[in-house]
Amino acid sequence: MMEEDKKMLSESEDYSKELDVAVRAMQMACFLYQKVQDTLVSKSRCNDQVEFKDENSLLTIAGWSVQAIVSWILSQCLGSENISILAKGDVQTLCKSNASELLEAVVKTVNECISEAPRFGVQEHKSALGTSEVLELLSHCNSVWAPSARFWVLGPIDDTLGFVNGDQYAVSLSLIEAGEVVLGVLGCPNYPMKKEWLSYNHSYQRIISMLTPTTSETWNKGCVIYAKKSSGKAWMQPVLHVNKKFVWPNHAKQVSISSIDNPALANFCETVDKANSSHSFTEGLALSVGLSKQPLRARGAMKYVAIAHGNAEVFMKFARASYKEKIWDHAAGVIIIEEAGGIVTDVRGDPLDFSKGLYLEGLDRGIVACAGATLHEKIIDAIDASWSSSCL
C-alpha cells in the first residue's frame, strides 16, 4: 500500500469511536423529543393554545434532559475528563430556588430515558441518577470556547414552531477540534420518506405514510444522518429499529449528493422562516440562474439533510445584516454535505469558519450549499452580479 493511501486510511479511521457514540446520543435525543412532540400535538388537538415557552413546559424539560443525556452518554463511553460541550442554557438556572419543580422534572425525565439506553446499544446506569449527578452532567454543557481546544457542540431544536406543531425540526451534535469540524450528526425525527413531502405539513405526511405500503426501507420513526472528516462518506439510519430486519448496531445506508448539475432540473431549498432570511432575493437569484422548480420549504437543518440525501441540489440563505449565524445550526450539516460530495461556502466561495466561537463571525453575506461545483459556481457568479439590489 502506498504511503499516501495509508495516510488516507489512517485519517478515515480517526473519530470512529466518537462518531459511533455521537450517533447513539442523537438517537436517544430524538427518541425523547418524539415522545414530547407527540404529547404536545395531542394537547393541541384538545386545547386552543399550547403553552410551551414557560420554564416549566414540556419543551424546556426536554431541552435540559437532552443536554444531560448527551453529556451522560459521552461521559460513559469516552470518559468525563475529555468532555466539553457547548450548548444553549446556563445550568445555574436550574439551581435557583424557584426552579426546584423544573429540576425535579428534568431528573425524572433523564432517568426514564436512560432506562431505555440498551435499545440504543448503551449500557444502562446501575442506579437512578440523583439531582447532584444530573447537575454535574449539565455542568459539562457550560464550556467556554477556546480556539485551540476540542469541543462538542450540541444544537437544540432548530425550529421550535415546527416542533410544537408536529412538523419538521432537527437536533445536532458535532465535534470541533482547533476550529475544524471533524464529525457531525443530525437527528431528524420527522424527516419524510419522499422529497416531495418536504413542502407538506407533517400532519399530512403522517396520513400519507399510513397509506404507503410498509417495506424494509420504510423508516417511519425518523432518522439520523452523519459523517466524519476525511471519510468521503455520509450515512443515514433510523432513530428506532422498528422493522424486525433491523439488527443493532446499525442498519445504515450510505447517502450521497445528487448528480444533477442542470439548474432547470435542480431542486432548490429555502428556509420556512422569513424573519432571518430574504426570500425575495433568493427567489430572484434562483430565477436568474435557471432554478425554475418550486422551492422546497425546509425547516431548520432539513436543507442540509435534503442535499446530502440527494433530495435537493441547492440551498441559499441570506440573513439580515444584524443576524448572527450560530455554529450549532450549521456545523453538523456542513461536514455531512461535504463528506457526501457537496459544497458549502459563504458567498465569496470560502469555507465557513468555525474557529471564532459561538457564531460564524465574519460570514460574507450568506451561505450557499450545492450538490456540485457546476451549480455552486453559477450561483456564486449570480450573487456577485445582483448583490447591489438585495437590500441586505
CSV table of C-alpha atoms in Angstrom, one decimal:
chain,number,residue,atom,x,y,z
A,1,MET,CA,0.0,0.0,0.0
A,2,MET,CA,1.3,3.4,-0.9
A,3,GLU,CA,2.2,5.8,1.9
A,4,GLU,CA,-0.4,8.3,0.7
A,5,ASP,CA,-3.1,5.6,0.8
A,6,LYS,CA,-2.0,4.5,4.3
A,7,LYS,CA,-2.3,8.1,5.5
A,8,MET,CA,-5.8,8.5,4.0
A,9,LEU,CA,-6.9,5.2,5.6
A,10,SER,CA,-5.5,6.3,9.0
A,11,GLU,CA,-7.3,9.6,8.7
A,12,SER,CA,-10.6,7.9,7.8
A,13,GLU,CA,-10.3,5.7,10.8
A,14,ASP,CA,-10.0,8.6,13.2
A,15,TYR,CA,-13.0,9.6,15.2
A,16,SER,CA,-14.8,6.3,14.5
A,17,LYS,CA,-15.5,5.7,18.2
A,18,GLU,CA,-16.6,9.3,18.8
A,19,LEU,CA,-18.9,9.1,15.8
A,20,ASP,CA,-20.5,5.9,17.0
A,21,VAL,CA,-21.2,7.3,20.4
A,22,ALA,CA,-22.5,10.6,18.9
A,23,VAL,CA,-24.9,8.7,16.7
A,24,ARG,CA,-26.3,6.8,19.7
A,25,ALA,CA,-26.6,10.1,21.7
A,26,MET,CA,-28.6,11.7,18.9
A,27,GLN,CA,-30.9,8.6,18.6
A,28,MET,CA,-31.7,8.9,22.3
A,29,ALA,CA,-32.2,12.6,22.0
A,30,CYS,CA,-34.6,12.1,19.0
A,31,PHE,CA,-36.4,9.3,20.9
A,32,LEU,CA,-37.1,11.7,23.9
A,33,TYR,CA,-38.1,14.6,21.6
A,34,GLN,CA,-40.5,12.4,19.7
A,35,LYS,CA,-42.3,11.5,22.9
A,36,VAL,CA,-42.6,15.1,23.9
A,37,GLN,CA,-43.7,16.2,20.5
A,38,ASP,CA,-46.4,13.6,20.4
A,39,THR,CA,-47.6,14.9,23.8
A,40,LEU,CA,-47.7,18.5,22.6
A,41,VAL,CA,-49.5,17.6,19.4
A,42,SER,CA,-52.1,15.6,21.4
A,43,LYS,CA,-52.6,18.5,23.7
A,44,SER,CA,-53.0,21.0,20.8
A,45,ARG,CA,-55.9,18.9,19.5
A,46,CYS,CA,-57.7,19.3,22.8
A,47,ASN,CA,-56.9,23.0,23.5
A,48,ASP,CA,-56.9,26.2,21.5
A,49,GLN,CA,-53.4,27.1,22.8
A,50,VAL,CA,-50.4,25.1,23.9
A,51,GLU,CA,-48.1,26.8,26.4
A,52,PHE,CA,-44.5,25.8,25.5
A,53,LYS,CA,-42.3,28.8,26.3
A,54,ASP,CA,-42.7,29.0,30.1
A,55,GLU,CA,-39.8,27.4,32.0
A,56,ASN,CA,-41.9,24.5,33.3
A,57,SER,CA,-43.1,23.5,29.9
A,58,LEU,CA,-42.5,20.1,28.4
A,59,LEU,CA,-40.2,21.6,25.8
A,60,THR,CA,-38.0,23.2,28.4
A,61,ILE,CA,-37.8,20.0,30.4
A,62,ALA,CA,-36.9,18.0,27.3
A,63,GLY,CA,-34.2,20.5,26.3
A,64,TRP,CA,-32.4,20.3,29.6
A,65,SER,CA,-32.9,16.5,29.7
A,66,VAL,CA,-31.4,16.1,26.3
A,67,GLN,CA,-28.3,18.0,27.3
A,68,ALA,CA,-27.9,15.8,30.4
A,69,ILE,CA,-28.4,12.6,28.4
A,70,VAL,CA,-25.9,13.6,25.7
A,71,SER,CA,-23.4,14.5,28.4
A,72,TRP,CA,-24.1,11.2,30.1
A,73,ILE,CA,-23.5,9.1,27.0
A,74,LEU,CA,-20.4,10.9,26.0
A,75,SER,CA,-19.0,10.6,29.6
A,76,GLN,CA,-20.0,6.9,29.9
A,77,CYS,CA,-18.4,6.0,26.6
A,78,LEU,CA,-15.5,8.4,26.2
A,79,GLY,CA,-14.6,9.4,29.8
A,80,SER,CA,-15.9,12.5,31.5
A,81,GLU,CA,-12.5,14.1,31.7
A,82,ASN,CA,-12.5,14.5,27.9
A,83,ILE,CA,-16.0,16.0,27.6
A,84,SER,CA,-16.5,19.7,27.0
A,85,ILE,CA,-19.9,20.7,25.4
A,86,LEU,CA,-21.1,24.0,24.1
A,87,ALA,CA,-24.8,24.1,24.4
A,88,LYS,CA,-27.7,26.6,25.0
A,89,GLY,CA,-28.6,27.4,28.6
A,90,ASP,CA,-26.9,28.1,31.9
A,91,VAL,CA,-27.0,25.2,34.4
A,92,GLN,CA,-27.2,27.9,37.2
A,93,THR,CA,-30.8,28.5,36.0
A,94,LEU,CA,-31.8,25.1,37.4
A,95,CYS,CA,-30.1,25.8,40.8
A,96,LYS,CA,-32.4,28.7,41.7
A,97,SER,CA,-34.9,28.1,44.4
A,98,ASN,CA,-37.8,28.8,42.1
A,99,ALA,CA,-36.6,26.1,39.7
A,100,SER,CA,-37.0,23.2,42.0
A,101,GLU,CA,-40.0,21.7,40.2
A,102,LEU,CA,-38.3,22.1,36.8
A,103,LEU,CA,-35.1,20.4,38.1
A,104,GLU,CA,-37.2,17.5,39.6
A,105,ALA,CA,-38.9,17.0,36.3
A,106,VAL,CA,-35.6,17.0,34.4
A,107,VAL,CA,-34.1,14.4,36.7
A,108,LYS,CA,-37.2,12.2,36.3
A,109,THR,CA,-37.1,12.5,32.5
A,110,VAL,CA,-33.4,11.8,32.3
A,111,ASN,CA,-33.7,8.6,34.3
A,112,GLU,CA,-36.7,7.5,32.2
A,113,CYS,CA,-34.7,8.0,29.1
A,114,ILE,CA,-31.5,6.3,30.4
A,115,SER,CA,-33.6,3.3,31.3
A,116,GLU,CA,-34.1,2.9,27.5
A,117,ALA,CA,-30.4,3.1,26.8
A,118,PRO,CA,-29.9,-0.6,26.0
A,119,ARG,CA,-32.2,-0.1,23.0
A,120,PHE,CA,-29.6,2.1,21.5
A,121,GLY,CA,-26.6,0.0,22.4
A,122,VAL,CA,-25.6,1.9,25.5
A,123,GLN,CA,-25.4,0.2,28.9
A,124,GLU,CA,-28.0,1.3,31.4
A,125,HIS,CA,-26.8,3.0,34.5
A,126,LYS,CA,-26.9,0.6,37.5
A,127,SER,CA,-29.0,3.0,39.7
A,128,ALA,CA,-31.1,6.1,39.1
A,129,LEU,CA,-29.2,9.4,38.8
A,130,GLY,CA,-29.7,11.8,41.6
A,131,THR,CA,-30.1,15.6,41.4
A,132,SER,CA,-26.4,16.3,42.0
A,133,GLU,CA,-25.4,13.9,39.3
A,134,VAL,CA,-27.7,15.4,36.7
A,135,LEU,CA,-26.4,18.9,37.6
A,136,GLU,CA,-22.9,17.6,37.2
A,137,LEU,CA,-23.7,16.2,33.8
A,138,LEU,CA,-25.2,19.6,32.8
A,139,SER,CA,-22.1,21.4,34.0
A,140,HIS,CA,-20.2,19.8,31.1
A,141,CYS,CA,-22.5,21.7,28.8
A,142,ASN,CA,-21.3,25.1,30.0
A,143,SER,CA,-17.9,25.1,28.4
A,144,VAL,CA,-16.2,28.3,27.3
A,145,TRP,CA,-14.9,28.5,23.8
A,146,ALA,CA,-11.2,28.3,23.2
A,147,PRO,CA,-9.9,28.3,19.6
A,148,SER,CA,-7.3,25.5,20.1
A,149,ALA,CA,-9.5,23.2,22.2
A,150,ARG,CA,-11.7,20.2,21.5
A,151,PHE,CA,-15.4,20.8,21.9
A,152,TRP,CA,-18.6,19.0,21.3
A,153,VAL,CA,-21.3,21.4,20.1
A,154,LEU,CA,-24.9,20.4,20.9
A,155,GLY,CA,-27.6,22.1,18.8
A,156,PRO,CA,-31.0,22.5,20.4
A,157,ILE,CA,-34.3,22.0,18.5
A,158,ASP,CA,-33.7,24.3,15.5
A,159,ASP,CA,-37.4,25.1,14.7
A,160,THR,CA,-39.5,25.5,17.9
A,161,LEU,CA,-42.7,26.3,15.9
A,162,GLY,CA,-42.2,23.2,13.7
A,163,PHE,CA,-41.7,21.1,16.8
A,164,VAL,CA,-44.8,22.3,18.6
A,165,ASN,CA,-46.9,22.0,15.5
A,166,GLY,CA,-45.8,18.4,14.9
A,167,ASP,CA,-43.8,19.4,11.9
A,168,GLN,CA,-40.1,19.3,11.0
A,169,TYR,CA,-37.1,20.0,13.3
A,170,ALA,CA,-33.6,18.7,13.9
A,171,VAL,CA,-31.1,18.4,16.7
A,172,SER,CA,-27.4,18.2,16.1
A,173,LEU,CA,-24.1,17.2,17.7
A,174,SER,CA,-20.7,17.9,16.2
A,175,LEU,CA,-17.1,17.7,17.4
A,176,ILE,CA,-14.8,20.6,16.7
A,177,GLU,CA,-11.0,20.4,17.1
A,178,ALA,CA,-8.9,23.5,16.7
A,179,GLY,CA,-11.7,25.3,14.9
A,180,GLU,CA,-12.4,22.5,12.4
A,181,VAL,CA,-15.5,20.3,12.4
A,182,VAL,CA,-14.3,16.7,12.5
A,183,LEU,CA,-17.6,14.9,12.8
A,184,GLY,CA,-21.3,15.7,12.8
A,185,VAL,CA,-24.6,14.0,13.4
A,186,LEU,CA,-28.1,15.4,12.7
A,187,GLY,CA,-31.1,13.9,14.3
A,188,CYS,CA,-34.3,14.2,12.2
A,189,PRO,CA,-37.3,12.6,14.0
A,190,ASN,CA,-39.8,13.6,11.2
A,191,TYR,CA,-37.7,13.6,8.0
A,192,PRO,CA,-40.1,12.5,5.3
A,193,MET,CA,-39.7,9.4,3.2
A,194,LYS,CA,-40.2,11.2,-0.1
A,195,LYS,CA,-38.7,14.6,-1.1
A,196,GLU,CA,-42.0,15.9,-2.3
A,197,TRP,CA,-43.3,15.7,1.3
A,198,LEU,CA,-40.8,18.4,2.4
A,199,SER,CA,-43.2,21.0,1.4
A,200,TYR,CA,-46.2,19.4,3.1
A,201,ASN,CA,-47.4,19.9,6.7
A,202,HIS,CA,-46.3,17.0,8.8
A,203,SER,CA,-49.9,16.1,9.7
A,204,TYR,CA,-50.5,15.4,6.0
A,205,GLN,CA,-47.2,13.4,5.8
A,206,ARG,CA,-48.5,11.2,8.7
A,207,ILE,CA,-51.7,10.5,6.8
A,208,ILE,CA,-49.9,9.7,3.6
A,209,SER,CA,-47.3,7.5,5.3
A,210,MET,CA,-50.2,5.4,6.8
A,211,LEU,CA,-51.4,4.8,3.3
A,212,THR,CA,-48.0,3.9,2.0
A,213,PRO,CA,-47.1,0.2,2.0
A,214,THR,CA,-44.5,-0.7,4.6
A,215,THR,CA,-41.3,-2.0,3.2
A,216,SER,CA,-37.8,-2.9,4.6
A,217,GLU,CA,-36.8,0.6,3.6
A,218,THR,CA,-39.5,2.4,5.5
A,219,TRP,CA,-38.1,4.5,8.3
A,220,ASN,CA,-41.3,5.9,9.8
A,221,LYS,CA,-39.7,6.8,13.1
A,222,GLY,CA,-37.2,9.4,11.8
A,223,CYS,CA,-33.5,9.1,11.1
A,224,VAL,CA,-30.1,10.3,12.0
A,225,ILE,CA,-27.6,11.3,9.3
A,226,TYR,CA,-23.9,11.6,10.0
A,227,ALA,CA,-20.3,11.8,8.7
A,228,LYS,CA,-16.7,12.2,9.9
A,229,LYS,CA,-13.8,14.0,8.5
A,230,SER,CA,-11.8,12.6,5.5
A,231,SER,CA,-14.1,9.5,5.2
A,232,GLY,CA,-15.7,10.7,1.9
A,233,LYS,CA,-18.9,9.1,3.0
A,234,ALA,CA,-22.1,10.1,4.8
A,235,TRP,CA,-24.6,7.6,6.4
A,236,MET,CA,-28.2,7.5,7.4
A,237,GLN,CA,-30.0,5.2,9.7
A,238,PRO,CA,-33.3,5.1,11.6
A,239,VAL,CA,-33.9,6.5,15.1
A,240,LEU,CA,-35.6,3.4,16.1
A,241,HIS,CA,-35.2,-0.1,14.6
A,242,VAL,CA,-38.9,-0.7,14.2
A,243,ASN,CA,-38.5,-3.3,11.5
A,244,LYS,CA,-37.6,-6.8,12.6
A,245,LYS,CA,-35.0,-7.0,9.9
A,246,PHE,CA,-33.0,-4.1,11.5
A,247,VAL,CA,-30.3,-5.5,13.7
A,248,TRP,CA,-28.2,-3.4,16.1
A,249,PRO,CA,-25.6,-1.9,16.0
A,250,ASN,CA,-26.9,-0.3,12.8
A,251,HIS,CA,-28.8,-0.7,9.6
A,252,ALA,CA,-27.2,2.3,8.0
A,253,LYS,CA,-27.2,3.1,4.3
A,254,GLN,CA,-24.7,5.4,2.6
A,255,VAL,CA,-26.2,8.6,1.2
A,256,SER,CA,-24.7,10.9,-1.4
A,257,ILE,CA,-25.4,14.0,-3.3
A,258,SER,CA,-27.4,14.2,-6.5
A,259,SER,CA,-25.6,14.1,-9.8
A,260,ILE,CA,-27.9,16.8,-11.3
A,261,ASP,CA,-26.0,19.9,-12.4
A,262,ASN,CA,-28.6,21.4,-14.7
A,263,PRO,CA,-30.3,24.3,-12.9
A,264,ALA,CA,-33.6,23.6,-14.7
A,265,LEU,CA,-33.7,20.1,-13.2
A,266,ALA,CA,-32.4,21.0,-9.7
A,267,ASN,CA,-34.5,21.2,-6.6
A,268,PHE,CA,-33.9,24.4,-4.5
A,269,CYS,CA,-34.4,24.5,-0.7
A,270,GLU,CA,-35.2,27.7,1.2
A,271,THR,CA,-35.9,28.3,4.8
A,272,VAL,CA,-39.5,28.5,6.1
A,273,ASP,CA,-38.8,31.4,8.4
A,274,LYS,CA,-38.7,34.8,6.7
A,275,ALA,CA,-37.5,36.6,9.8
A,276,ASN,CA,-33.8,36.0,9.3
A,277,SER,CA,-33.7,35.2,5.6
A,278,SER,CA,-34.6,37.2,2.5
A,279,HIS,CA,-37.0,35.0,0.4
A,280,SER,CA,-37.4,37.7,-2.3
A,281,PHE,CA,-33.7,37.9,-3.0
A,282,THR,CA,-33.2,34.1,-3.0
A,283,GLU,CA,-36.2,33.6,-5.3
A,284,GLY,CA,-34.9,36.3,-7.7
A,285,LEU,CA,-31.5,34.7,-7.6
A,286,ALA,CA,-32.9,31.3,-8.3
A,287,LEU,CA,-34.7,32.5,-11.4
A,288,SER,CA,-31.5,34.3,-12.7
A,289,VAL,CA,-29.6,31.0,-12.6
A,290,GLY,CA,-32.4,29.0,-14.1
A,291,LEU,CA,-33.7,27.2,-10.9
A,292,SER,CA,-37.3,27.0,-12.2
A,293,LYS,CA,-38.8,24.4,-9.8
A,294,GLN,CA,-41.0,25.4,-6.9
A,295,PRO,CA,-38.7,25.7,-3.9
A,296,LEU,CA,-38.9,23.1,-1.2
A,297,ARG,CA,-39.6,24.8,2.2
A,298,ALA,CA,-37.2,23.0,4.6
A,299,ARG,CA,-37.3,23.8,8.3
A,300,GLY,CA,-34.0,24.1,10.2
A,301,ALA,CA,-31.3,21.7,9.2
A,302,MET,CA,-33.6,19.8,6.9
A,303,LYS,CA,-32.0,21.7,3.9
A,304,TYR,CA,-28.6,20.1,4.7
A,305,VAL,CA,-30.2,16.7,5.0
A,306,ALA,CA,-32.1,17.1,1.7
A,307,ILE,CA,-28.9,17.9,-0.2
A,308,ALA,CA,-26.7,15.2,1.4
A,309,HIS,CA,-29.5,12.7,0.8
A,310,GLY,CA,-29.8,13.6,-2.9
A,311,ASN,CA,-33.3,15.1,-2.4
A,312,ALA,CA,-32.3,18.6,-3.4
A,313,GLU,CA,-29.3,20.2,-5.1
A,314,VAL,CA,-29.2,23.8,-3.9
A,315,PHE,CA,-29.7,25.8,-0.6
A,316,MET,CA,-29.1,29.5,-0.2
A,317,LYS,CA,-29.6,31.7,2.9
A,318,PHE,CA,-29.0,35.4,3.1
A,319,ALA,CA,-29.7,36.8,6.6
A,320,ARG,CA,-30.3,40.4,7.6
A,321,ALA,CA,-27.2,42.3,8.4
A,322,SER,CA,-27.8,42.2,12.2
A,323,TYR,CA,-28.4,38.4,12.4
A,324,LYS,CA,-25.5,36.2,13.5
A,325,GLU,CA,-25.5,32.5,12.4
A,326,LYS,CA,-24.9,30.1,15.3
A,327,ILE,CA,-22.3,27.4,14.8
A,328,TRP,CA,-24.6,24.6,16.1
A,329,ASP,CA,-27.1,25.4,13.3
A,330,HIS,CA,-24.5,24.6,10.6
A,331,ALA,CA,-21.5,22.6,11.9
A,332,ALA,CA,-23.0,19.1,11.6
A,333,GLY,CA,-24.8,19.9,8.3
A,334,VAL,CA,-21.7,21.3,6.6
A,335,ILE,CA,-19.5,18.2,7.3
A,336,ILE,CA,-22.3,15.8,6.3
A,337,ILE,CA,-22.8,17.6,2.9
A,338,GLU,CA,-19.0,17.8,2.3
A,339,GLU,CA,-18.4,14.2,3.0
A,340,ALA,CA,-21.4,13.2,0.8
A,341,GLY,CA,-19.7,15.0,-2.0
A,342,GLY,CA,-21.2,18.5,-1.9
A,343,ILE,CA,-20.0,22.0,-1.3
A,344,VAL,CA,-20.9,24.6,1.4
A,345,THR,CA,-19.4,28.1,1.4
A,346,ASP,CA,-20.1,31.7,2.0
A,347,VAL,CA,-20.9,33.8,-1.0
A,348,ARG,CA,-17.3,34.5,-1.7
A,349,GLY,CA,-16.7,30.8,-2.1
A,350,ASP,CA,-14.8,30.5,1.2
A,351,PRO,CA,-15.4,27.6,3.7
A,352,LEU,CA,-17.4,28.5,6.7
A,353,ASP,CA,-15.2,29.4,9.7
A,354,PHE,CA,-15.9,27.6,12.9
A,355,SER,CA,-12.9,28.9,14.7
A,356,LYS,CA,-14.3,32.1,16.1
A,357,GLY,CA,-16.6,31.0,18.9
A,358,LEU,CA,-20.4,30.5,19.1
A,359,TYR,CA,-21.1,32.4,15.9
A,360,LEU,CA,-19.9,32.3,12.3
A,361,GLU,CA,-18.1,35.6,12.7
A,362,GLY,CA,-17.0,37.3,9.5
A,363,LEU,CA,-19.5,35.4,7.4
A,364,ASP,CA,-19.6,37.0,4.0
A,365,ARG,CA,-23.2,37.9,3.2
A,366,GLY,CA,-24.7,34.4,3.3
A,367,ILE,CA,-24.4,30.6,2.9
A,368,VAL,CA,-24.6,28.6,-0.3
A,369,ALA,CA,-24.8,24.8,-0.3
A,370,CYS,CA,-24.8,22.8,-3.5
A,371,ALA,CA,-24.6,19.2,-4.7
A,372,GLY,CA,-21.8,20.0,-7.1
A,373,ALA,CA,-19.2,22.5,-8.4
A,374,THR,CA,-21.1,23.5,-11.5
A,375,LEU,CA,-24.2,24.7,-9.7
A,376,HIS,CA,-22.1,26.3,-7.0
A,377,GLU,CA,-20.1,28.4,-9.5
A,378,LYS,CA,-23.2,29.6,-11.3
A,379,ILE,CA,-24.8,30.7,-8.0
A,380,ILE,CA,-21.7,32.5,-6.7
A,381,ASP,CA,-21.4,34.4,-10.0
A,382,ALA,CA,-25.1,35.3,-9.9
A,383,ILE,CA,-24.8,36.6,-6.3
A,384,ASP,CA,-21.9,38.9,-7.3
A,385,ALA,CA,-23.8,40.3,-10.2
A,386,SER,CA,-27.0,41.0,-8.3
A,387,TRP,CA,-26.0,41.7,-4.7
A,388,SER,CA,-26.3,45.5,-5.0
A,389,SER,CA,-30.1,45.0,-5.5
A,390,SER,CA,-30.5,42.7,-2.5
A,391,CYS,CA,-31.2,45.5,0.2
A,392,LEU,CA,-29.4,43.3,2.7
